[in-house]
PDB file of C-alpha atoms in Angstrom:
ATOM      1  CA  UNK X  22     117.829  55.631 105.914  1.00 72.00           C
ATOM      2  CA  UNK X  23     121.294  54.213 106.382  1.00 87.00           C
ATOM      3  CA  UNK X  24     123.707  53.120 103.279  1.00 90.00           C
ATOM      4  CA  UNK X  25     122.850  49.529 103.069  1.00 92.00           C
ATOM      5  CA  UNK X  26     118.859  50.665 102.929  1.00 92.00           C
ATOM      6  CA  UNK X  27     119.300  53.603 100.020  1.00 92.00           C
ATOM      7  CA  UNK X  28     121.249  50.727  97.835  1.00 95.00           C
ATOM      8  CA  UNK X  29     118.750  48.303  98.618  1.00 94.00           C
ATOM      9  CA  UNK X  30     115.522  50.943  97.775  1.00 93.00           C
ATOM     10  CA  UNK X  31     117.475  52.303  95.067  1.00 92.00           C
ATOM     11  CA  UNK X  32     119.519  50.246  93.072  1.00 95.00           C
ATOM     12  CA  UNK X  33     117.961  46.818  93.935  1.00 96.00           C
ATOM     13  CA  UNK X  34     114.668  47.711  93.626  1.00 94.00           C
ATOM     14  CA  UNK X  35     113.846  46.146  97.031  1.00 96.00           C
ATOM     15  CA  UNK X  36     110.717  47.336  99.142  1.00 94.00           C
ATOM     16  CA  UNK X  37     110.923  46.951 102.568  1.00 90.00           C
ATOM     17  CA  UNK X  38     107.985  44.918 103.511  1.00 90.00           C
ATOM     18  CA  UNK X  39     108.161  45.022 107.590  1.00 88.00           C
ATOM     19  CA  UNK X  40     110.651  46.853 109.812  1.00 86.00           C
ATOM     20  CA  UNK X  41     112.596  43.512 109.463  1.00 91.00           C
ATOM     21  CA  UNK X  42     112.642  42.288 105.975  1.00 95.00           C
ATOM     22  CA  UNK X  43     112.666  43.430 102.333  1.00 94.00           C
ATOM     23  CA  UNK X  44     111.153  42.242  99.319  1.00 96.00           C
ATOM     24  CA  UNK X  45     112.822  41.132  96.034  1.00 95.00           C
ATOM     25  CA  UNK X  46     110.080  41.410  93.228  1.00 92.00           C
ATOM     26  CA  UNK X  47     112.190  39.873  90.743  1.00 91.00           C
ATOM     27  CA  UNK X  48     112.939  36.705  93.243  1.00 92.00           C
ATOM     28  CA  UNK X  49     109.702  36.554  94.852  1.00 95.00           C
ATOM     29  CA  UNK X  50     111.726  36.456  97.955  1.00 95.00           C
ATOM     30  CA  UNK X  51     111.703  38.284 101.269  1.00 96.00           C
ATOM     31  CA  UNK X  52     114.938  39.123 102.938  1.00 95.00           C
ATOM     32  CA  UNK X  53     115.837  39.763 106.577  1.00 94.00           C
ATOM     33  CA  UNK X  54     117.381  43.429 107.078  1.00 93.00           C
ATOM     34  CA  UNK X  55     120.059  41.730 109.112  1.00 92.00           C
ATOM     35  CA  UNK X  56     120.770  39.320 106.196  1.00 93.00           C
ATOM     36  CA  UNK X  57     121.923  41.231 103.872  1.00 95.00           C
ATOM     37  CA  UNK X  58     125.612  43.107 104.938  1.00 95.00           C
ATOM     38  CA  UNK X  59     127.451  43.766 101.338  1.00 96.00           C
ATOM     39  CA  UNK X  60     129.911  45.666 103.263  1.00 95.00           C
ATOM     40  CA  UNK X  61     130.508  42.395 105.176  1.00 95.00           C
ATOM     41  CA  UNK X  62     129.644  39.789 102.418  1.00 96.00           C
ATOM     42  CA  UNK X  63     131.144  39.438  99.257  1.00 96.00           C
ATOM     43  CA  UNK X  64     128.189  37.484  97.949  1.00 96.00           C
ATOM     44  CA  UNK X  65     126.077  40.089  98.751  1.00 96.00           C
ATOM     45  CA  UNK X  66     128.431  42.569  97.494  1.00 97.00           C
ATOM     46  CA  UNK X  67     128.154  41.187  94.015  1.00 97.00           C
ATOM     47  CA  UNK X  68     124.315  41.291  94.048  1.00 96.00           C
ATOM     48  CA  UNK X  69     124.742  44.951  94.132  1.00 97.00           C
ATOM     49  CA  UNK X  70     127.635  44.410  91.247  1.00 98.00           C
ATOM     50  CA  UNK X  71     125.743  42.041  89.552  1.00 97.00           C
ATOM     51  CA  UNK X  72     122.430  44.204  89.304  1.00 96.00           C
ATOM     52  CA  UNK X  73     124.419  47.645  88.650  1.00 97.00           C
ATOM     53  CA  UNK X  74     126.117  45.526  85.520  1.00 97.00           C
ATOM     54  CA  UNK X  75     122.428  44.661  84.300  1.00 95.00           C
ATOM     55  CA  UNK X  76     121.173  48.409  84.682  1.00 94.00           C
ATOM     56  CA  UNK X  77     124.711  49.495  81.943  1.00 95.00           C
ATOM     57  CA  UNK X  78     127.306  49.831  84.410  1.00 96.00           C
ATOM     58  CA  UNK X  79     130.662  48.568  83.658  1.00 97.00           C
ATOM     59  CA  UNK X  80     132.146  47.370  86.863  1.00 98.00           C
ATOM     60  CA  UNK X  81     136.288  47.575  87.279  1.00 97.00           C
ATOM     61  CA  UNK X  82     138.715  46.919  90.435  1.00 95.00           C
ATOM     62  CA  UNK X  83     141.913  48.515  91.051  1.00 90.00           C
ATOM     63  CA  UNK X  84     143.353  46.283  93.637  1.00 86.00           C
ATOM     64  CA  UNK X  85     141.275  45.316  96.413  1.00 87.00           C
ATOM     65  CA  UNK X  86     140.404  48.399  97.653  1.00 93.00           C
ATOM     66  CA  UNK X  87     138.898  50.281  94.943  1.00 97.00           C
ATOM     67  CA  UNK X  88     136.060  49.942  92.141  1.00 97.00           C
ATOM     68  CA  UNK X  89     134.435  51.815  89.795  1.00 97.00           C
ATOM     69  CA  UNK X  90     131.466  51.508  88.060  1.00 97.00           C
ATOM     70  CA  UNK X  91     132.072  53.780  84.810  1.00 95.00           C
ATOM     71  CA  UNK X  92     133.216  57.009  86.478  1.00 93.00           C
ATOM     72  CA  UNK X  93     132.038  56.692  89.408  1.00 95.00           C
ATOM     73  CA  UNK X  94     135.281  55.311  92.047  1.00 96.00           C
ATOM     74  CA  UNK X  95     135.323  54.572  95.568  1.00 97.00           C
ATOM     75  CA  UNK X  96     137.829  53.263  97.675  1.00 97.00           C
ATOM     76  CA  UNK X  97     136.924  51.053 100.951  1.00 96.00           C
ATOM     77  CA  UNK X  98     139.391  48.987 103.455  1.00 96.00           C
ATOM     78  CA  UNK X  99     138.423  46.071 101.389  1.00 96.00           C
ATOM     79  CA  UNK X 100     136.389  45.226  98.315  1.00 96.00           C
ATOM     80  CA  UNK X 101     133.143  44.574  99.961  1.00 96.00           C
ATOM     81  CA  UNK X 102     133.342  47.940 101.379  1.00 97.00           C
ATOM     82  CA  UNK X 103     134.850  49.786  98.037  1.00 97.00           C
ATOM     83  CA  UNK X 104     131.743  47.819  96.012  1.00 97.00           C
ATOM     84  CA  UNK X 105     129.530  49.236  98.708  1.00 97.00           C
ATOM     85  CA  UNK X 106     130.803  52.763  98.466  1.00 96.00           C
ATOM     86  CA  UNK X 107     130.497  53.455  94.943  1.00 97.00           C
ATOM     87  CA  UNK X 108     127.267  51.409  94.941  1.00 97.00           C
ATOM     88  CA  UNK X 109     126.074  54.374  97.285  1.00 96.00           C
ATOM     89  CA  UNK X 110     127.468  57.355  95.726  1.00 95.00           C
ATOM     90  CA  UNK X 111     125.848  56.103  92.529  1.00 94.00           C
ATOM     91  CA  UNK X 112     122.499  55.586  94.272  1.00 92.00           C
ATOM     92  CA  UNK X 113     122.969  58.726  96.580  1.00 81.00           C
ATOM     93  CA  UNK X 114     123.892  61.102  93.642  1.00 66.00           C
ATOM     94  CA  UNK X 115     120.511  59.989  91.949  1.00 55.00           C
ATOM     95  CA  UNK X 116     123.274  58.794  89.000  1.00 48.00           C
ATOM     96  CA  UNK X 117     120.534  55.805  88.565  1.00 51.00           C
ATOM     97  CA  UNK X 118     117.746  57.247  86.411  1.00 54.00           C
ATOM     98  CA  UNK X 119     114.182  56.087  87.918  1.00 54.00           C
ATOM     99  CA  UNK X 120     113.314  54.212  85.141  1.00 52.00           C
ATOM    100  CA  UNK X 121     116.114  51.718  85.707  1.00 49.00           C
ATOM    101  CA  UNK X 122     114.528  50.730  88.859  1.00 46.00           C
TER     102      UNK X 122
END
């Protein structure tokens, strides 16, 4: 699994329905893979920020090149990529208890 897949399983709650799409239970909505880029998007950035503020998290910036989400702080070229970062370690780290998801 790459990045973008482990924050989309794992904080977003998405299952991947084909090899080319996920679905969002709480939308109803499938998703193509190559649609969603939150290290490329803002918007889809901050529906990683946006669900990580509704599982507790308190999200911060420092600049435009890091965030945190509590303790956890990354640091990317830009904020899409710093939101993306911490949204992984967080995810990667198992920080998000299962019954969150």
């Amino acid at each position: 699994m790459n990045r973008t897949e482990i924050i989309a399983r794992r904080i977003l709650g998405w299952k991947l329905n084909s090899w080319d799409r996920w679905y969002d239970f709480e939308m109803d909505a499938f998703i193509p893979v190559s649609d969603f880029e939150p290290e490329h998007n803002l918007d889809h950035a901050m529906v990683i920020v946006e669900r990580l503020k509704k599982l507790g998290f308190t999200y911060k910036t420092n600049g435009v090149s890091e965030v945190c989400f509590n303790d956890v702080c990354e640091t990317g070229e830009t904020l899409t990529e710093a939101i993306t970062n911490a949204a992984f370690t967080i995810a990667d780290n198992s920080s998000v208890p299962d019954e969150w998801l």
